[in-house]
mmCIF file of C-alpha atoms in Angstrom:
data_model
loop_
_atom_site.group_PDB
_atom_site.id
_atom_site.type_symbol
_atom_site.label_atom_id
_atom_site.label_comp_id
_atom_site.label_asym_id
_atom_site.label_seq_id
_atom_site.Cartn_x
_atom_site.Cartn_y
_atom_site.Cartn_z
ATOM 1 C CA UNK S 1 12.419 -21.665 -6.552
ATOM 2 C CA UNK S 2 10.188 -20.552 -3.800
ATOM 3 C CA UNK S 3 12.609 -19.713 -1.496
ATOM 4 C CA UNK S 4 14.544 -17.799 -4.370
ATOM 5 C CA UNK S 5 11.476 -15.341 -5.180
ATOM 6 C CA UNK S 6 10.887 -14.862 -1.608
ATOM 7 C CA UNK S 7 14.381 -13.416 -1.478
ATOM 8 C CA UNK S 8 13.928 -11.649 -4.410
ATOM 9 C CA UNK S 9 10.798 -10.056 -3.292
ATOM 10 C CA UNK S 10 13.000 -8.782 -0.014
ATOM 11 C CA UNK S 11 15.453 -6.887 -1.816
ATOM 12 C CA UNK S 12 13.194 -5.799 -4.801
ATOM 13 C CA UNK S 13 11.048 -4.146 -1.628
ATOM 14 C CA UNK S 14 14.579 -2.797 -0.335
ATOM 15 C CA UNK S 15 15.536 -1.335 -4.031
ATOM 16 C CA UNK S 16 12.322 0.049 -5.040
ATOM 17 C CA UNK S 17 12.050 2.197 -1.974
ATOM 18 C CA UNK S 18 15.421 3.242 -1.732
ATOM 19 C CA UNK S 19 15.173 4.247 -6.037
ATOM 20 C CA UNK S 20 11.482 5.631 -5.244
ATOM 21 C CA UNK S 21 12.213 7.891 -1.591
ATOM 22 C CA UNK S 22 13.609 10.503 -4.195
ATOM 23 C CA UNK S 23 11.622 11.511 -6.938
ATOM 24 C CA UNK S 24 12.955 12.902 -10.321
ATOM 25 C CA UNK S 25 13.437 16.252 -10.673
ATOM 26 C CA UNK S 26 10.577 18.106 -12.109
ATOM 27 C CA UNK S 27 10.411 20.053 -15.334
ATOM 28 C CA UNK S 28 12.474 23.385 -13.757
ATOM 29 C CA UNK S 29 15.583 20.880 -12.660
ATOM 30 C CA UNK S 30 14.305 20.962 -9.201
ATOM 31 C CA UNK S 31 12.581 18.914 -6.217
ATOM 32 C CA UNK S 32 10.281 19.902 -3.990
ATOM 33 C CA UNK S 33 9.791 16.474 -2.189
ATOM 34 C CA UNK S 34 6.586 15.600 -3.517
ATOM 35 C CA UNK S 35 5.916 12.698 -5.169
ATOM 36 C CA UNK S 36 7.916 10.409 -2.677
ATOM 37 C CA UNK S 37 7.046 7.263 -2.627
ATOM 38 C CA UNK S 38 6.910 4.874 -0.071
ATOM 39 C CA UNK S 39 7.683 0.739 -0.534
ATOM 40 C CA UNK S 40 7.121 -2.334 1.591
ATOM 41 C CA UNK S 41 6.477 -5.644 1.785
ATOM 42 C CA UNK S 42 4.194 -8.174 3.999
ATOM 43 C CA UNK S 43 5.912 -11.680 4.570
ATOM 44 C CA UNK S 44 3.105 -13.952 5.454
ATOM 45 C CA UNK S 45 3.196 -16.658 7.704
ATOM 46 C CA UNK S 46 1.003 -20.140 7.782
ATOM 47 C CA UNK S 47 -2.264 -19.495 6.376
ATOM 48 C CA UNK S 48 -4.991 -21.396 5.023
ATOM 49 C CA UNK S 49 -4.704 -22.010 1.543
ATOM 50 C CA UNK S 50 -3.827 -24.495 -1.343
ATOM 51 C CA UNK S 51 -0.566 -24.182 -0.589
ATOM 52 C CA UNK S 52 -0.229 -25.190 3.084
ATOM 53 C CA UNK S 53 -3.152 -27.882 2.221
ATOM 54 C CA UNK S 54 -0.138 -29.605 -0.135
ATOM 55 C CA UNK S 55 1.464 -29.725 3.189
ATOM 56 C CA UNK S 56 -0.633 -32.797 4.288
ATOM 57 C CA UNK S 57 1.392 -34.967 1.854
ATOM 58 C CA UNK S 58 4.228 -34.685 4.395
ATOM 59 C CA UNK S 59 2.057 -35.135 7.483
ATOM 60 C CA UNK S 60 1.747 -31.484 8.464
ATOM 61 C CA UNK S 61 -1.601 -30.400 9.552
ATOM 62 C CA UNK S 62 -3.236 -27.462 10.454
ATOM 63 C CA UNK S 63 -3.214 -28.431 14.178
ATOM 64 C CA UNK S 64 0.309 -29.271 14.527
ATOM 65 C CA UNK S 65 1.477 -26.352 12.280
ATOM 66 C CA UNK S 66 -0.514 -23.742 14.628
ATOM 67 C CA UNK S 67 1.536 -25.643 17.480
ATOM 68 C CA UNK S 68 4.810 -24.396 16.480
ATOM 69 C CA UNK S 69 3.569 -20.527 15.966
ATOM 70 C CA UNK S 70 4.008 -18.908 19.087
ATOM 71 C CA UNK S 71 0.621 -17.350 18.945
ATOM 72 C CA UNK S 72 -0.958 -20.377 18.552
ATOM 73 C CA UNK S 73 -2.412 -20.245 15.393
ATOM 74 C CA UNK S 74 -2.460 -20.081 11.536
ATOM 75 C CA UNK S 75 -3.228 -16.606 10.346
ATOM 76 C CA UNK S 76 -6.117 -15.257 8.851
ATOM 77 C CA UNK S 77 -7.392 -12.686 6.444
ATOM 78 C CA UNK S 78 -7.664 -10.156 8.858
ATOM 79 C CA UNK S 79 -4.405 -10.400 9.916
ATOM 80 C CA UNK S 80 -2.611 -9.725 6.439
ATOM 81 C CA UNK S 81 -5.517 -6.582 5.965
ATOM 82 C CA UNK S 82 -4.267 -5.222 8.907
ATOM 83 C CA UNK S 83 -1.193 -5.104 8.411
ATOM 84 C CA UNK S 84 -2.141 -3.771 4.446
ATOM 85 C CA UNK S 85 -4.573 -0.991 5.565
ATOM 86 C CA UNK S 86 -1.301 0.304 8.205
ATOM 87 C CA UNK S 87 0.730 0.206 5.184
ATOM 88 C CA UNK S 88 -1.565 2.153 2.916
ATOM 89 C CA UNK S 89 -2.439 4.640 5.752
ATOM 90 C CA UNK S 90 -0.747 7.768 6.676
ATOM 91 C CA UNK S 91 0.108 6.261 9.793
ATOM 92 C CA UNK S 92 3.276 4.184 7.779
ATOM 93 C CA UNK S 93 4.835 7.932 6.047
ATOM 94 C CA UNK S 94 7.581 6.843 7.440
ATOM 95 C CA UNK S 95 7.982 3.049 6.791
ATOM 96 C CA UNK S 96 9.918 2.028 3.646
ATOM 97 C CA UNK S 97 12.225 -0.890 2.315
ATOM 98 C CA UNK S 98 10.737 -2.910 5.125
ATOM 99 C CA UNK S 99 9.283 -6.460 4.582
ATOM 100 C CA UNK S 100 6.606 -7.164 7.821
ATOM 101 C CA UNK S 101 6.813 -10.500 9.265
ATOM 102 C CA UNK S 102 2.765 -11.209 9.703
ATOM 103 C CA UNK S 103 3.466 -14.637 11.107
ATOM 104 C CA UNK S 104 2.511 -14.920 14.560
ATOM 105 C CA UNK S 105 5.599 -14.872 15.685
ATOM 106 C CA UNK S 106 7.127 -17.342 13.987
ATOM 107 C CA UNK S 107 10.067 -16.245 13.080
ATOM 108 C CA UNK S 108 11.250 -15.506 16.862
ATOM 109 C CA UNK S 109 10.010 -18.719 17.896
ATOM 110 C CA UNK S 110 12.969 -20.729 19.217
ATOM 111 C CA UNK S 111 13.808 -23.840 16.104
ATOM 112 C CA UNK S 112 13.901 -26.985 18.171
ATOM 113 C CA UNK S 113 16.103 -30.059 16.182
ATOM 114 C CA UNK S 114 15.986 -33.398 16.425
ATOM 115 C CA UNK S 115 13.549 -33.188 19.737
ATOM 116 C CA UNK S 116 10.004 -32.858 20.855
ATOM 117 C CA UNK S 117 8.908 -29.638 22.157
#
């Protein structure tokens, strides 16, 4: 189920800002490209929290977790604000339907299988 809503998250992000970039026409039948709205998403990576704590029951801790990140570390609040207070700033105007990897890398770290890196 997790990794279903995830997905569904993606392409709701995707939708939403593709149905929201136009806006309705106003009350004359016409639009003057205001009221365009913008829509993304943050994918978080390993942080601190109850979730990755139920982690432990499988032997992953926060030390060998932060290993595998190529940054070298589990994120932390600041990290996702960051990336929120970009998205909420005029700076993003122009960033829609994208879902930000705030991971530390993570997702271009190379996956190793069956060996010990």
């Amino acid at each position: 189920a997790y990794d279903a809503s995830k997905a569904a998250i993606h392409s709701l992000t995707k939708k939403l800002a593709s149905d929201l970039a136009t806006p309705p026409p106003n009350d004359e039948g016409t639009n003057d490209g205001s009221g365009r709205i913008t829509v993304n998403a943050i994918a978080p990576g390993y942080f601190p929290s109850k979730m990755t704590q139920g982690l432990a029951a499988w032997g992953v801790t926060q030390d060998n977790t932060s290993s595998s990140i190529p940054m070298g570390r589990m994120g932390t609040g600041n990290d996702i604000a960051g990336a929120a207070i970009y998205m909420a700033s005029p700076c993003a105007s122009w960033l829609s339907g994208a879902v930000v990897p705030v991971d530390g890398g993570l997702l271009t770290a190379p996956i190793h299988i069956g060996d010990e890196h």
